[in-house]
Coordinates of C-alpha atoms in Angstrom, one line a residue:
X178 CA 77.7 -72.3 10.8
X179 CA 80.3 -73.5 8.5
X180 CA 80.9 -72.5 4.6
X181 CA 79.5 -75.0 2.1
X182 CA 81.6 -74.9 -1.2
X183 CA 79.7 -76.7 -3.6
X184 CA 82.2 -78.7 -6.0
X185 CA 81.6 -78.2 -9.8
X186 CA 78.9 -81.8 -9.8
X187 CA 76.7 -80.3 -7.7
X188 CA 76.5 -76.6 -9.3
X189 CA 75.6 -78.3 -12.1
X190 CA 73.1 -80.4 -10.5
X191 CA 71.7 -77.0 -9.1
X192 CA 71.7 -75.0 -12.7
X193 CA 69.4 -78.4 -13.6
X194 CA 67.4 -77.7 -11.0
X195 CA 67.6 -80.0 -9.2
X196 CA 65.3 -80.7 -6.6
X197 CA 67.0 -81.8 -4.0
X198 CA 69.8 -80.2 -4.4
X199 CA 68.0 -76.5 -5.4
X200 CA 66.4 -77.0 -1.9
X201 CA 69.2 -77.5 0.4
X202 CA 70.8 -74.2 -1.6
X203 CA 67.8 -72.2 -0.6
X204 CA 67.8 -73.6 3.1
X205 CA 71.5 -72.8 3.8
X206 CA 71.6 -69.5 1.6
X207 CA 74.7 -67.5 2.2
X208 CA 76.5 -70.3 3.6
X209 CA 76.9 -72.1 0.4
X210 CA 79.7 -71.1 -2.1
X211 CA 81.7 -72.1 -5.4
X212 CA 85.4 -71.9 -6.2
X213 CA 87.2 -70.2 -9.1
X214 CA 88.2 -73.0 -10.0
X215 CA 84.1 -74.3 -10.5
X216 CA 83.9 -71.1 -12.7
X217 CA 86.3 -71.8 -14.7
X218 CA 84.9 -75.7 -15.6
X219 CA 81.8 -74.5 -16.0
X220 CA 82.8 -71.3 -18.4
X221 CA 85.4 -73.7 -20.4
X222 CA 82.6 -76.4 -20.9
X223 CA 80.0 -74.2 -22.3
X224 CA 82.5 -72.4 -24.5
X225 CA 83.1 -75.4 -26.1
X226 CA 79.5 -76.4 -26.2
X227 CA 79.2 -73.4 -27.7
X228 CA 81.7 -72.8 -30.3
X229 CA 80.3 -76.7 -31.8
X230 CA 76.6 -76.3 -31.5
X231 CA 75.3 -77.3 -34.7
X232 CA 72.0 -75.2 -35.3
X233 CA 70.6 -72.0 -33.9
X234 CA 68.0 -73.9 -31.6
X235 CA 71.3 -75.5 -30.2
X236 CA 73.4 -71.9 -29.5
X237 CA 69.8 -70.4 -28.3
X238 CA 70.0 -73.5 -25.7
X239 CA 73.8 -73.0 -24.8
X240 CA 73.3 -69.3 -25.1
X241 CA 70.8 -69.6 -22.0
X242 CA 72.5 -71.8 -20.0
X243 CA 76.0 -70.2 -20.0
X244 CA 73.2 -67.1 -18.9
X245 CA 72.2 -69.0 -16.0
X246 CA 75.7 -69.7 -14.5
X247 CA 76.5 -66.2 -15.5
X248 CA 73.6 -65.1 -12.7
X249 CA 74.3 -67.7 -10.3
X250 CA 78.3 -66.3 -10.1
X251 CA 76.7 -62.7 -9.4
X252 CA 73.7 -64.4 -6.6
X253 CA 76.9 -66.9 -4.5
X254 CA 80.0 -66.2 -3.2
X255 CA 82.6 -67.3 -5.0
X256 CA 86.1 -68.3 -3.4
X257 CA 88.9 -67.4 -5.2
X258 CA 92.6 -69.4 -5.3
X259 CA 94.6 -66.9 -3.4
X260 CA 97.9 -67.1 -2.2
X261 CA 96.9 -69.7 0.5
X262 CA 94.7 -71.7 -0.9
X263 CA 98.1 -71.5 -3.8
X264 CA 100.3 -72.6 -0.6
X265 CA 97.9 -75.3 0.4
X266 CA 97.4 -77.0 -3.1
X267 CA 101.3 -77.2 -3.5
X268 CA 101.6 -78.3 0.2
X269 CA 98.8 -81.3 -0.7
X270 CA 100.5 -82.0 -4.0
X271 CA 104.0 -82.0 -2.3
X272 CA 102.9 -84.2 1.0
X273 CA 100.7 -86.9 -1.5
X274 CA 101.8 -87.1 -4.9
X275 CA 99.9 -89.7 -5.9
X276 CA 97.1 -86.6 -5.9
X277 CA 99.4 -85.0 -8.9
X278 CA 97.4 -86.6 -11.8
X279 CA 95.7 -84.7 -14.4
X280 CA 92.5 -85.5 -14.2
X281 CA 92.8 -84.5 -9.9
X282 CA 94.0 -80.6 -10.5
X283 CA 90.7 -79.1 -10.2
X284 CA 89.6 -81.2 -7.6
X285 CA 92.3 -80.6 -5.4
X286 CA 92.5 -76.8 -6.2
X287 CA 88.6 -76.9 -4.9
X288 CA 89.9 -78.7 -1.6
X289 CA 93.0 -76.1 -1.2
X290 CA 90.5 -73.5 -1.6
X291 CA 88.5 -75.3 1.0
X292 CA 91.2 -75.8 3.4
X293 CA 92.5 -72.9 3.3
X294 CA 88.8 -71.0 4.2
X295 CA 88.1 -73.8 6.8
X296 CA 85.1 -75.0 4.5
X297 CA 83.3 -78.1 3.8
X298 CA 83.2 -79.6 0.1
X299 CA 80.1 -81.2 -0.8
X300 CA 80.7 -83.4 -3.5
X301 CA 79.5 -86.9 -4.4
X302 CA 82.8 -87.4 -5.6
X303 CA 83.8 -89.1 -2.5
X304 CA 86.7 -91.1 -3.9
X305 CA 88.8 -88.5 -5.3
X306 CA 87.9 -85.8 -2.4
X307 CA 88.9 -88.2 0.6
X308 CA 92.0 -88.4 -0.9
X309 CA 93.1 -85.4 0.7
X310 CA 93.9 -85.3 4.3
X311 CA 92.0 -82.7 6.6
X312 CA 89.6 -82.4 4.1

């Protein structure tokens, strides 16, 4: 069976539980992963969360969500950007640079990583991710 590397939408989706989502994680179990690179949107989002929350009912809230993706990084494997999934991101940013905006450099550091494990990207974020050949 092949590697599922869920893109940073759907780990969300999954720390809301939900349903769907939480269920088709529990059916394909160690063949699901996230990136690095999902680690580090989710981390930069709730520190900023964080570091604004306006009352201690707020930074209780934040507190126990940044919690829950703290356990779900120790319970999944997590790919890391390595030197080939490096080679591949410059490879796809050098063969299509119209895949060199801001707002893409996440989502095609996710896809090197995925290329260069031979995973799938699930994502609902079809637009940007078929962008990228091979993926």
């Amino acid at each position: 069976m092949s590697l599922w590397i869920l893109d940073t939408d759907h780990v969300s989706l999954l720390l809301g539980r939900h349903p769907q989502v939480s269920r088709r994680v529990a059916v394909l179990g160690a063949d699901v992963a996230i990136t690095v690179v999902t680690v580090q949107e989710l981390f930069n989002g709730w520190i900023v969360r964080i570091n604004d929350a306006k009352d201690i009912e707020d930074l209780v809230r934040l507190y126990d969500k940044l919690s829950r993706t703290i356990s779900l990084c120790k319970r999944v494997t997590v790919a890391g950007f390595d030197q080939a999934a490096g080679n591949c991101y410059q490879r796809i940013l050098l063969e299509n640079p119209s895949l060199s905006k801001k707002r893409l450099r996440k989502d095609i550091r996710i896809a090197a990583i995925a290329l260069s494990i031979q995973a799938t990207v699930v994502t609902r974020n079809y637009r940007d991710f078929s962008q990228v050949p091979g993926l």
